[in-house]
């Protein structure tokens, strides 16, 4: 699932499996209506993955099961270009085509394209079986698994082992990169289990963060203690949202339950607890004022609007239970390595985070 740059369109795509025999992509319009928020625009069959262009809402890049990809006009639903990989392509199991950040190049299955002329420019060497790669925000690098390639010379610049087997996503400022580790899967007779053929996931219970502006140096690794289905960063980069599976068995990951959790970026839980203590002190002072005869029967939340604490509770209704909170480390953080990027589970007292959740997060 992906949201367009303006937030006015959304695309969803599913991979075919034993329970869903047909893969399908659906383009939706997002309206301001309170009743019919999603408006069906187009349906495209045979699509495993789809994403919007980066500079506008005009184009949709669709990846097919046979490692082809197509560029689609979102307004007409018609295919503008089809990019068919030549024989001997890399055939990554988790392949999904991506635009570069200026929307003039496409990377698909290890092959670099000028999609406007349907011209294949370069084929990168294959060093892994799963990850097909993304463009770096710098515009001069491509990351394919652990390898960093120079887009100008097509030479290998660096190898970063911590990127191994990771699906990579950037925040909207493009200065932090998130990595989700695909579950390790053995390949037998050039095949993997059907449960693992989904383009996105399943992922391990940890996600990693990297400094995208400093050679992709590691910022930290965070363990949410549940298998991750997907991760997204809100548009103001202050909140990370994860979809986490409640099943322990990966084979039933897609049919069982899941929970959505919100994590604050840039604030440790210790800092948030200090804020809560200060707010409690202020509340006590307010109560003292009320006891002195300045009481008021009016409550802002009684106007029918959802209070900020309630809003966070709704958005993170599946947040950590009391038992799970006991599993946090001694600093109250989501389990992870020491780093310069603090990420902590959002609580009901995070009013700043509540304002954040009012925006769309995809």
mmCIF file of C-alpha atoms in Angstrom:
data_model
loop_
_atom_site.group_PDB
_atom_site.id
_atom_site.type_symbol
_atom_site.label_atom_id
_atom_site.label_comp_id
_atom_site.label_asym_id
_atom_site.label_seq_id
_atom_site.Cartn_x
_atom_site.Cartn_y
_atom_site.Cartn_z
ATOM 1 C CA UNK A 1 0.000 0.000 0.000
ATOM 2 C CA UNK A 2 1.311 3.460 -0.864
ATOM 3 C CA UNK A 3 0.086 7.034 -0.652
ATOM 4 C CA UNK A 4 0.687 9.594 -3.399
ATOM 5 C CA UNK A 5 2.775 12.708 -2.774
ATOM 6 C CA UNK A 6 -0.252 14.976 -2.397
ATOM 7 C CA UNK A 7 -2.099 12.468 -0.246
ATOM 8 C CA UNK A 8 -5.044 12.458 -2.653
ATOM 9 C CA UNK A 9 -4.541 8.937 -4.018
ATOM 10 C CA UNK A 10 -3.659 5.530 -2.650
ATOM 11 C CA UNK A 11 -2.659 2.270 -4.309
ATOM 12 C CA UNK A 12 -2.967 -1.231 -2.892
ATOM 13 C CA UNK A 13 -1.515 -4.406 -4.369
ATOM 14 C CA UNK A 14 -1.481 -8.058 -3.324
ATOM 15 C CA UNK A 15 0.692 -10.999 -4.287
ATOM 16 C CA UNK A 16 -1.049 -14.144 -5.507
ATOM 17 C CA UNK A 17 -0.825 -17.197 -3.247
ATOM 18 C CA UNK A 18 -2.837 -20.289 -2.342
ATOM 19 C CA UNK A 19 -5.478 -18.191 -0.587
ATOM 20 C CA UNK A 20 -5.498 -15.336 -3.115
ATOM 21 C CA UNK A 21 -5.040 -16.961 -6.558
ATOM 22 C CA UNK A 22 -5.045 -13.639 -8.410
ATOM 23 C CA UNK A 23 -2.732 -10.718 -7.756
ATOM 24 C CA UNK A 24 -4.397 -7.388 -8.220
ATOM 25 C CA UNK A 25 -3.635 -3.680 -7.954
ATOM 26 C CA UNK A 26 -6.283 -1.091 -7.131
ATOM 27 C CA UNK A 27 -5.928 2.681 -7.409
ATOM 28 C CA UNK A 28 -8.066 4.714 -5.019
ATOM 29 C CA UNK A 29 -8.911 8.376 -4.783
ATOM 30 C CA UNK A 30 -9.022 9.864 -1.276
ATOM 31 C CA UNK A 31 -11.821 12.340 -0.674
ATOM 32 C CA UNK A 32 -12.648 14.665 2.198
ATOM 33 C CA UNK A 33 -16.031 13.032 2.602
ATOM 34 C CA UNK A 34 -16.776 11.610 6.034
ATOM 35 C CA UNK A 35 -18.742 8.696 4.582
ATOM 36 C CA UNK A 36 -16.980 7.543 1.384
ATOM 37 C CA UNK A 37 -13.304 8.288 2.018
ATOM 38 C CA UNK A 38 -11.998 5.947 -0.708
ATOM 39 C CA UNK A 39 -13.181 6.216 -4.294
ATOM 40 C CA UNK A 40 -12.290 3.387 -6.675
ATOM 41 C CA UNK A 41 -10.417 4.689 -9.730
ATOM 42 C CA UNK A 42 -8.774 1.790 -11.577
ATOM 43 C CA UNK A 43 -7.958 -1.904 -11.172
ATOM 44 C CA UNK A 44 -4.920 -3.515 -12.807
ATOM 45 C CA UNK A 45 -4.489 -7.283 -12.795
ATOM 46 C CA UNK A 46 -1.234 -9.200 -12.598
ATOM 47 C CA UNK A 47 0.542 -6.668 -10.342
ATOM 48 C CA UNK A 48 2.573 -7.692 -7.284
ATOM 49 C CA UNK A 49 3.710 -4.242 -6.170
ATOM 50 C CA UNK A 50 3.011 -0.623 -7.074
ATOM 51 C CA UNK A 51 4.359 2.785 -6.068
ATOM 52 C CA UNK A 52 3.794 6.408 -7.109
ATOM 53 C CA UNK A 53 6.312 8.707 -8.740
ATOM 54 C CA UNK A 54 8.197 10.977 -6.331
ATOM 55 C CA UNK A 55 7.648 14.424 -7.855
ATOM 56 C CA UNK A 56 3.978 14.187 -8.762
ATOM 57 C CA UNK A 57 0.889 11.975 -8.616
ATOM 58 C CA UNK A 58 0.893 11.388 -12.367
ATOM 59 C CA UNK A 59 2.630 8.009 -12.650
ATOM 60 C CA UNK A 60 2.349 4.584 -11.087
ATOM 61 C CA UNK A 61 5.185 2.059 -11.301
ATOM 62 C CA UNK A 62 3.873 -1.512 -11.278
ATOM 63 C CA UNK A 63 5.931 -4.675 -10.788
ATOM 64 C CA UNK A 64 4.730 -7.976 -12.256
ATOM 65 C CA UNK A 65 5.404 -11.541 -11.174
ATOM 66 C CA UNK A 66 7.514 -12.256 -14.267
ATOM 67 C CA UNK A 67 9.921 -9.427 -13.264
ATOM 68 C CA UNK A 68 8.551 -7.044 -15.845
ATOM 69 C CA UNK A 69 7.427 -3.592 -14.791
ATOM 70 C CA UNK A 70 5.145 -0.992 -16.320
ATOM 71 C CA UNK A 71 4.632 2.755 -15.990
ATOM 72 C CA UNK A 72 0.924 3.598 -15.762
ATOM 73 C CA UNK A 73 -0.930 6.891 -16.153
ATOM 74 C CA UNK A 74 -2.917 7.223 -12.913
ATOM 75 C CA UNK A 75 -5.669 9.315 -14.540
ATOM 76 C CA UNK A 76 -6.457 6.944 -17.399
ATOM 77 C CA UNK A 77 -5.202 3.664 -15.927
ATOM 78 C CA UNK A 78 -3.424 2.932 -19.205
ATOM 79 C CA UNK A 79 0.127 1.630 -19.515
ATOM 80 C CA UNK A 80 2.573 4.160 -20.969
ATOM 81 C CA UNK A 81 5.723 2.020 -20.988
ATOM 82 C CA UNK A 82 6.490 -1.648 -20.344
ATOM 83 C CA UNK A 83 10.026 -2.610 -19.352
ATOM 84 C CA UNK A 84 10.769 -6.268 -20.070
ATOM 85 C CA UNK A 85 13.965 -7.671 -18.639
ATOM 86 C CA UNK A 86 16.209 -9.453 -21.159
ATOM 87 C CA UNK A 87 17.196 -13.122 -20.706
ATOM 88 C CA UNK A 88 19.617 -13.659 -17.839
ATOM 89 C CA UNK A 89 18.088 -11.053 -15.542
ATOM 90 C CA UNK A 90 18.824 -11.243 -11.834
ATOM 91 C CA UNK A 91 15.400 -12.687 -10.869
ATOM 92 C CA UNK A 92 15.362 -11.477 -7.275
ATOM 93 C CA UNK A 93 12.697 -13.192 -5.165
ATOM 94 C CA UNK A 94 11.709 -9.893 -3.488
ATOM 95 C CA UNK A 95 11.963 -7.762 -6.616
ATOM 96 C CA UNK A 96 9.982 -4.519 -6.823
ATOM 97 C CA UNK A 97 10.662 -1.710 -9.273
ATOM 98 C CA UNK A 98 11.409 1.803 -7.965
ATOM 99 C CA UNK A 99 11.743 5.299 -9.427
ATOM 100 C CA UNK A 100 14.761 7.433 -8.616
ATOM 101 C CA UNK A 101 13.972 10.627 -6.706
ATOM 102 C CA UNK A 102 13.760 12.709 -9.900
ATOM 103 C CA UNK A 103 11.507 10.208 -11.705
ATOM 104 C CA UNK A 104 13.670 9.837 -14.799
ATOM 105 C CA UNK A 105 15.208 6.425 -14.028
ATOM 106 C CA UNK A 106 13.799 3.065 -12.937
ATOM 107 C CA UNK A 107 15.582 0.231 -11.146
ATOM 108 C CA UNK A 108 13.961 -3.150 -11.703
ATOM 109 C CA UNK A 109 15.438 -6.569 -10.909
ATOM 110 C CA UNK A 110 18.993 -5.179 -10.866
ATOM 111 C CA UNK A 111 18.567 -3.468 -14.233
ATOM 112 C CA UNK A 112 18.730 0.328 -14.642
ATOM 113 C CA UNK A 113 16.299 1.843 -17.174
ATOM 114 C CA UNK A 114 15.583 5.141 -18.845
ATOM 115 C CA UNK A 115 11.884 4.367 -18.833
ATOM 116 C CA UNK A 116 10.962 7.292 -21.127
ATOM 117 C CA UNK A 117 12.767 5.646 -24.032
ATOM 118 C CA UNK A 118 12.355 2.087 -22.682
ATOM 119 C CA UNK A 119 16.148 1.766 -22.820
ATOM 120 C CA UNK A 120 18.114 -0.529 -20.532
ATOM 121 C CA UNK A 121 21.208 1.366 -19.360
ATOM 122 C CA UNK A 122 23.098 -1.062 -17.130
ATOM 123 C CA UNK A 123 22.758 -4.425 -15.391
ATOM 124 C CA UNK A 124 24.289 -4.621 -11.922
ATOM 125 C CA UNK A 125 26.110 -7.730 -10.755
ATOM 126 C CA UNK A 126 24.083 -10.086 -8.610
ATOM 127 C CA UNK A 127 25.396 -10.871 -5.103
ATOM 128 C CA UNK A 128 22.165 -11.958 -3.405
ATOM 129 C CA UNK A 129 18.955 -13.796 -4.285
ATOM 130 C CA UNK A 130 16.347 -11.634 -2.591
ATOM 131 C CA UNK A 131 16.772 -7.841 -2.481
ATOM 132 C CA UNK A 132 16.452 -5.883 -5.736
ATOM 133 C CA UNK A 133 17.676 -2.479 -4.529
ATOM 134 C CA UNK A 134 16.736 1.197 -4.191
ATOM 135 C CA UNK A 135 18.101 4.587 -5.208
ATOM 136 C CA UNK A 136 19.957 6.669 -2.648
ATOM 137 C CA UNK A 137 18.608 10.190 -1.966
ATOM 138 C CA UNK A 138 22.000 11.566 -3.025
ATOM 139 C CA UNK A 139 21.077 10.760 -6.624
ATOM 140 C CA UNK A 140 24.476 9.236 -7.376
ATOM 141 C CA UNK A 141 24.219 5.874 -5.620
ATOM 142 C CA UNK A 142 22.197 2.685 -5.818
ATOM 143 C CA UNK A 143 21.902 0.303 -2.876
ATOM 144 C CA UNK A 144 21.393 -3.371 -3.709
ATOM 145 C CA UNK A 145 21.487 -5.432 -0.540
ATOM 146 C CA UNK A 146 24.915 -4.780 1.051
ATOM 147 C CA UNK A 147 26.455 -3.191 -2.055
ATOM 148 C CA UNK A 148 26.633 0.558 -2.694
ATOM 149 C CA UNK A 149 27.051 1.270 -6.423
ATOM 150 C CA UNK A 150 28.154 4.496 -8.099
ATOM 151 C CA UNK A 151 25.401 5.525 -10.498
ATOM 152 C CA UNK A 152 27.870 7.555 -12.616
ATOM 153 C CA UNK A 153 30.539 4.881 -13.155
ATOM 154 C CA UNK A 154 28.575 1.718 -12.185
ATOM 155 C CA UNK A 155 31.488 0.720 -9.965
ATOM 156 C CA UNK A 156 31.170 -0.769 -6.498
ATOM 157 C CA UNK A 157 31.818 1.946 -3.897
ATOM 158 C CA UNK A 158 31.309 0.145 -0.610
ATOM 159 C CA UNK A 159 29.861 -2.906 1.108
ATOM 160 C CA UNK A 160 27.836 -2.517 4.321
ATOM 161 C CA UNK A 161 27.115 -5.863 5.938
ATOM 162 C CA UNK A 162 24.383 -4.519 8.236
ATOM 163 C CA UNK A 163 22.205 -3.899 5.157
ATOM 164 C CA UNK A 164 22.112 -7.602 4.336
ATOM 165 C CA UNK A 165 18.659 -8.871 3.310
ATOM 166 C CA UNK A 166 16.945 -5.572 4.235
ATOM 167 C CA UNK A 167 14.026 -3.792 2.618
ATOM 168 C CA UNK A 168 15.041 -0.125 2.772
ATOM 169 C CA UNK A 169 12.788 2.891 3.304
ATOM 170 C CA UNK A 170 13.662 6.574 3.734
ATOM 171 C CA UNK A 171 11.950 9.155 5.875
ATOM 172 C CA UNK A 172 10.479 12.172 4.071
ATOM 173 C CA UNK A 173 13.484 14.371 4.882
ATOM 174 C CA UNK A 174 15.630 11.616 3.347
ATOM 175 C CA UNK A 175 18.249 11.860 6.071
ATOM 176 C CA UNK A 176 17.314 8.639 7.889
ATOM 177 C CA UNK A 177 17.022 5.204 6.290
ATOM 178 C CA UNK A 178 15.039 2.365 7.865
ATOM 179 C CA UNK A 179 15.869 -1.281 7.236
ATOM 180 C CA UNK A 180 13.504 -4.242 7.664
ATOM 181 C CA UNK A 181 15.234 -7.625 7.588
ATOM 182 C CA UNK A 182 13.487 -10.248 5.482
ATOM 183 C CA UNK A 183 13.095 -13.556 7.284
ATOM 184 C CA UNK A 184 15.900 -15.883 6.223
ATOM 185 C CA UNK A 185 14.670 -18.563 3.872
ATOM 186 C CA UNK A 186 16.561 -21.458 2.346
ATOM 187 C CA UNK A 187 16.200 -21.965 -1.398
ATOM 188 C CA UNK A 188 15.551 -25.487 -2.660
ATOM 189 C CA UNK A 189 15.536 -26.256 -6.374
ATOM 190 C CA UNK A 190 15.411 -22.523 -7.136
ATOM 191 C CA UNK A 191 12.165 -22.211 -5.176
ATOM 192 C CA UNK A 192 11.166 -20.760 -1.808
ATOM 193 C CA UNK A 193 8.112 -21.464 0.316
ATOM 194 C CA UNK A 194 4.894 -19.832 -0.992
ATOM 195 C CA UNK A 195 4.520 -18.099 2.371
ATOM 196 C CA UNK A 196 7.690 -16.132 1.630
ATOM 197 C CA UNK A 197 6.911 -15.097 -1.937
ATOM 198 C CA UNK A 198 5.284 -11.832 -0.919
ATOM 199 C CA UNK A 199 7.279 -8.866 -2.198
ATOM 200 C CA UNK A 200 7.083 -7.110 1.167
ATOM 201 C CA UNK A 201 7.798 -9.366 4.128
ATOM 202 C CA UNK A 202 7.598 -11.295 6.238
ATOM 203 C CA UNK A 203 10.210 -9.465 8.302
ATOM 204 C CA UNK A 204 12.051 -10.204 11.515
ATOM 205 C CA UNK A 205 11.074 -8.524 14.792
ATOM 206 C CA UNK A 206 13.733 -5.803 14.542
ATOM 207 C CA UNK A 207 14.186 -2.742 12.356
ATOM 208 C CA UNK A 208 17.398 -0.813 11.815
ATOM 209 C CA UNK A 209 18.117 2.867 11.301
ATOM 210 C CA UNK A 210 20.944 4.412 9.281
ATOM 211 C CA UNK A 211 22.296 7.908 8.693
ATOM 212 C CA UNK A 212 21.498 8.454 5.015
ATOM 213 C CA UNK A 213 23.678 11.564 4.887
ATOM 214 C CA UNK A 214 26.773 10.023 6.435
ATOM 215 C CA UNK A 215 27.689 6.933 4.470
ATOM 216 C CA UNK A 216 24.736 4.937 5.843
ATOM 217 C CA UNK A 217 26.375 4.564 9.241
ATOM 218 C CA UNK A 218 24.259 2.700 11.770
ATOM 219 C CA UNK A 219 22.096 4.692 14.182
ATOM 220 C CA UNK A 220 20.506 1.803 16.017
ATOM 221 C CA UNK A 221 18.612 -1.482 15.955
ATOM 222 C CA UNK A 222 15.196 -1.723 17.608
ATOM 223 C CA UNK A 223 13.453 -4.921 18.678
ATOM 224 C CA UNK A 224 9.638 -4.720 18.856
ATOM 225 C CA UNK A 225 9.452 -8.402 19.885
ATOM 226 C CA UNK A 226 6.845 -9.259 17.267
ATOM 227 C CA UNK A 227 7.240 -10.195 13.632
ATOM 228 C CA UNK A 228 6.959 -7.055 11.528
ATOM 229 C CA UNK A 229 4.596 -7.009 8.557
ATOM 230 C CA UNK A 230 5.314 -3.433 7.437
ATOM 231 C CA UNK A 231 6.740 -0.097 8.588
ATOM 232 C CA UNK A 232 6.006 3.477 7.566
ATOM 233 C CA UNK A 233 7.146 6.955 8.585
ATOM 234 C CA UNK A 234 4.725 9.864 8.917
ATOM 235 C CA UNK A 235 5.176 12.915 6.730
ATOM 236 C CA UNK A 236 6.731 15.028 9.464
ATOM 237 C CA UNK A 237 9.187 12.242 10.360
ATOM 238 C CA UNK A 238 8.223 12.360 14.038
ATOM 239 C CA UNK A 239 6.344 9.061 14.197
ATOM 240 C CA UNK A 240 7.109 5.553 12.971
ATOM 241 C CA UNK A 241 4.199 3.169 12.455
ATOM 242 C CA UNK A 242 4.602 -0.597 12.409
ATOM 243 C CA UNK A 243 2.190 -3.397 11.573
ATOM 244 C CA UNK A 244 3.172 -6.358 13.737
ATOM 245 C CA UNK A 245 1.888 -9.915 13.575
ATOM 246 C CA UNK A 246 0.335 -11.600 16.591
ATOM 247 C CA UNK A 247 1.249 -15.030 15.182
ATOM 248 C CA UNK A 248 4.453 -16.805 16.062
ATOM 249 C CA UNK A 249 4.296 -19.032 12.991
ATOM 250 C CA UNK A 250 5.466 -17.320 9.796
ATOM 251 C CA UNK A 251 3.412 -19.683 7.658
ATOM 252 C CA UNK A 252 0.207 -18.190 9.088
ATOM 253 C CA UNK A 253 1.505 -14.623 9.201
ATOM 254 C CA UNK A 254 -0.844 -13.391 6.495
ATOM 255 C CA UNK A 255 -4.019 -15.032 7.779
ATOM 256 C CA UNK A 256 -3.798 -14.270 11.506
ATOM 257 C CA UNK A 257 -4.167 -11.116 13.530
ATOM 258 C CA UNK A 258 -1.975 -8.053 13.528
ATOM 259 C CA UNK A 259 -1.553 -4.903 15.589
ATOM 260 C CA UNK A 260 -0.594 -1.348 14.653
ATOM 261 C CA UNK A 261 1.813 0.518 16.925
ATOM 262 C CA UNK A 262 3.086 4.088 16.897
ATOM 263 C CA UNK A 263 6.616 5.001 17.968
ATOM 264 C CA UNK A 264 7.952 8.490 18.653
ATOM 265 C CA UNK A 265 11.207 9.478 16.919
ATOM 266 C CA UNK A 266 13.746 11.680 18.688
ATOM 267 C CA UNK A 267 12.488 11.320 22.270
ATOM 268 C CA UNK A 268 13.481 8.663 24.770
ATOM 269 C CA UNK A 269 10.928 7.293 27.190
ATOM 270 C CA UNK A 270 12.899 8.805 30.074
ATOM 271 C CA UNK A 271 12.427 12.261 28.542
ATOM 272 C CA UNK A 272 8.722 11.628 28.060
ATOM 273 C CA UNK A 273 8.371 10.449 31.663
ATOM 274 C CA UNK A 274 9.933 13.722 32.825
ATOM 275 C CA UNK A 275 7.337 15.613 30.765
ATOM 276 C CA UNK A 276 4.565 13.535 32.307
ATOM 277 C CA UNK A 277 5.849 14.325 35.811
ATOM 278 C CA UNK A 278 5.825 18.036 34.996
ATOM 279 C CA UNK A 279 2.284 17.763 33.637
ATOM 280 C CA UNK A 280 1.185 15.936 36.791
ATOM 281 C CA UNK A 281 2.611 18.766 38.901
ATOM 282 C CA UNK A 282 0.733 21.284 36.774
ATOM 283 C CA UNK A 283 -2.478 19.265 37.150
ATOM 284 C CA UNK A 284 -2.072 19.278 40.914
ATOM 285 C CA UNK A 285 -1.663 23.063 40.864
ATOM 286 C CA UNK A 286 -4.811 23.356 38.753
ATOM 287 C CA UNK A 287 -6.715 21.204 41.220
ATOM 288 C CA UNK A 288 -5.561 23.438 44.051
ATOM 289 C CA UNK A 289 -6.875 26.456 42.112
ATOM 290 C CA UNK A 290 -10.216 24.743 41.620
ATOM 291 C CA UNK A 291 -10.443 23.924 45.322
ATOM 292 C CA UNK A 292 -9.938 27.600 46.093
ATOM 293 C CA UNK A 293 -13.218 28.479 44.401
ATOM 294 C CA UNK A 294 -12.215 28.768 40.748
ATOM 295 C CA UNK A 295 -13.991 25.599 39.689
ATOM 296 C CA UNK A 296 -15.597 25.317 36.286
ATOM 297 C CA UNK A 297 -18.145 22.750 35.115
ATOM 298 C CA UNK A 298 -16.983 23.104 31.511
ATOM 299 C CA UNK A 299 -14.768 20.393 29.999
ATOM 300 C CA UNK A 300 -13.272 20.957 26.525
ATOM 301 C CA UNK A 301 -13.620 17.280 25.655
ATOM 302 C CA UNK A 302 -17.358 17.491 26.393
ATOM 303 C CA UNK A 303 -17.807 19.454 23.183
ATOM 304 C CA UNK A 304 -17.877 16.178 21.313
ATOM 305 C CA UNK A 305 -14.310 16.290 20.020
ATOM 306 C CA UNK A 306 -11.860 13.523 20.860
ATOM 307 C CA UNK A 307 -9.357 14.547 23.530
ATOM 308 C CA UNK A 308 -5.678 14.266 22.700
ATOM 309 C CA UNK A 309 -5.038 11.400 25.117
ATOM 310 C CA UNK A 310 -8.037 9.510 23.753
ATOM 311 C CA UNK A 311 -6.885 10.121 20.202
ATOM 312 C CA UNK A 312 -3.515 8.514 20.866
ATOM 313 C CA UNK A 313 -5.262 5.614 22.576
ATOM 314 C CA UNK A 314 -7.404 5.043 19.493
ATOM 315 C CA UNK A 315 -4.486 5.286 17.075
ATOM 316 C CA UNK A 316 -2.320 2.955 19.190
ATOM 317 C CA UNK A 317 -5.051 0.815 20.701
ATOM 318 C CA UNK A 318 -2.815 -2.230 20.335
ATOM 319 C CA UNK A 319 0.164 -0.673 22.107
ATOM 320 C CA UNK A 320 2.158 -2.593 24.708
ATOM 321 C CA UNK A 321 0.216 -4.241 27.472
ATOM 322 C CA UNK A 322 1.453 -3.975 31.068
ATOM 323 C CA UNK A 323 3.103 -7.369 30.773
ATOM 324 C CA UNK A 324 4.941 -6.366 27.626
ATOM 325 C CA UNK A 325 6.060 -3.100 29.172
ATOM 326 C CA UNK A 326 7.919 -5.144 31.778
ATOM 327 C CA UNK A 327 10.035 -6.525 28.939
ATOM 328 C CA UNK A 328 11.442 -3.101 28.061
ATOM 329 C CA UNK A 329 15.035 -2.377 29.030
ATOM 330 C CA UNK A 330 15.994 -0.543 32.195
ATOM 331 C CA UNK A 331 15.812 2.814 30.409
ATOM 332 C CA UNK A 332 12.255 2.149 29.240
ATOM 333 C CA UNK A 333 13.277 2.087 25.570
ATOM 334 C CA UNK A 334 12.161 -0.296 22.871
ATOM 335 C CA UNK A 335 14.889 -2.910 23.045
ATOM 336 C CA UNK A 336 17.755 -1.844 20.829
ATOM 337 C CA UNK A 337 21.366 -0.820 20.615
ATOM 338 C CA UNK A 338 22.605 2.524 21.886
ATOM 339 C CA UNK A 339 22.354 5.101 19.128
ATOM 340 C CA UNK A 340 21.915 8.760 18.368
ATOM 341 C CA UNK A 341 18.294 8.220 17.270
ATOM 342 C CA UNK A 342 15.800 7.670 20.078
ATOM 343 C CA UNK A 343 12.660 5.694 19.218
ATOM 344 C CA UNK A 344 10.125 4.846 21.898
ATOM 345 C CA UNK A 345 6.607 3.439 21.985
ATOM 346 C CA UNK A 346 3.982 6.168 22.051
ATOM 347 C CA UNK A 347 1.926 6.354 25.235
ATOM 348 C CA UNK A 348 -1.401 7.965 25.958
ATOM 349 C CA UNK A 349 0.317 10.958 27.577
ATOM 350 C CA UNK A 350 2.178 11.970 24.400
ATOM 351 C CA UNK A 351 0.088 14.964 23.396
ATOM 352 C CA UNK A 352 2.691 16.088 20.863
ATOM 353 C CA UNK A 353 2.405 12.672 19.241
ATOM 354 C CA UNK A 354 -1.367 12.966 19.261
ATOM 355 C CA UNK A 355 -1.202 15.990 17.000
ATOM 356 C CA UNK A 356 1.010 14.001 14.694
ATOM 357 C CA UNK A 357 -1.427 11.118 14.339
ATOM 358 C CA UNK A 358 -4.038 13.406 12.832
ATOM 359 C CA UNK A 359 -2.111 13.355 9.530
ATOM 360 C CA UNK A 360 -2.151 10.423 7.166
ATOM 361 C CA UNK A 361 0.678 7.985 7.706
ATOM 362 C CA UNK A 362 1.548 5.804 4.727
#
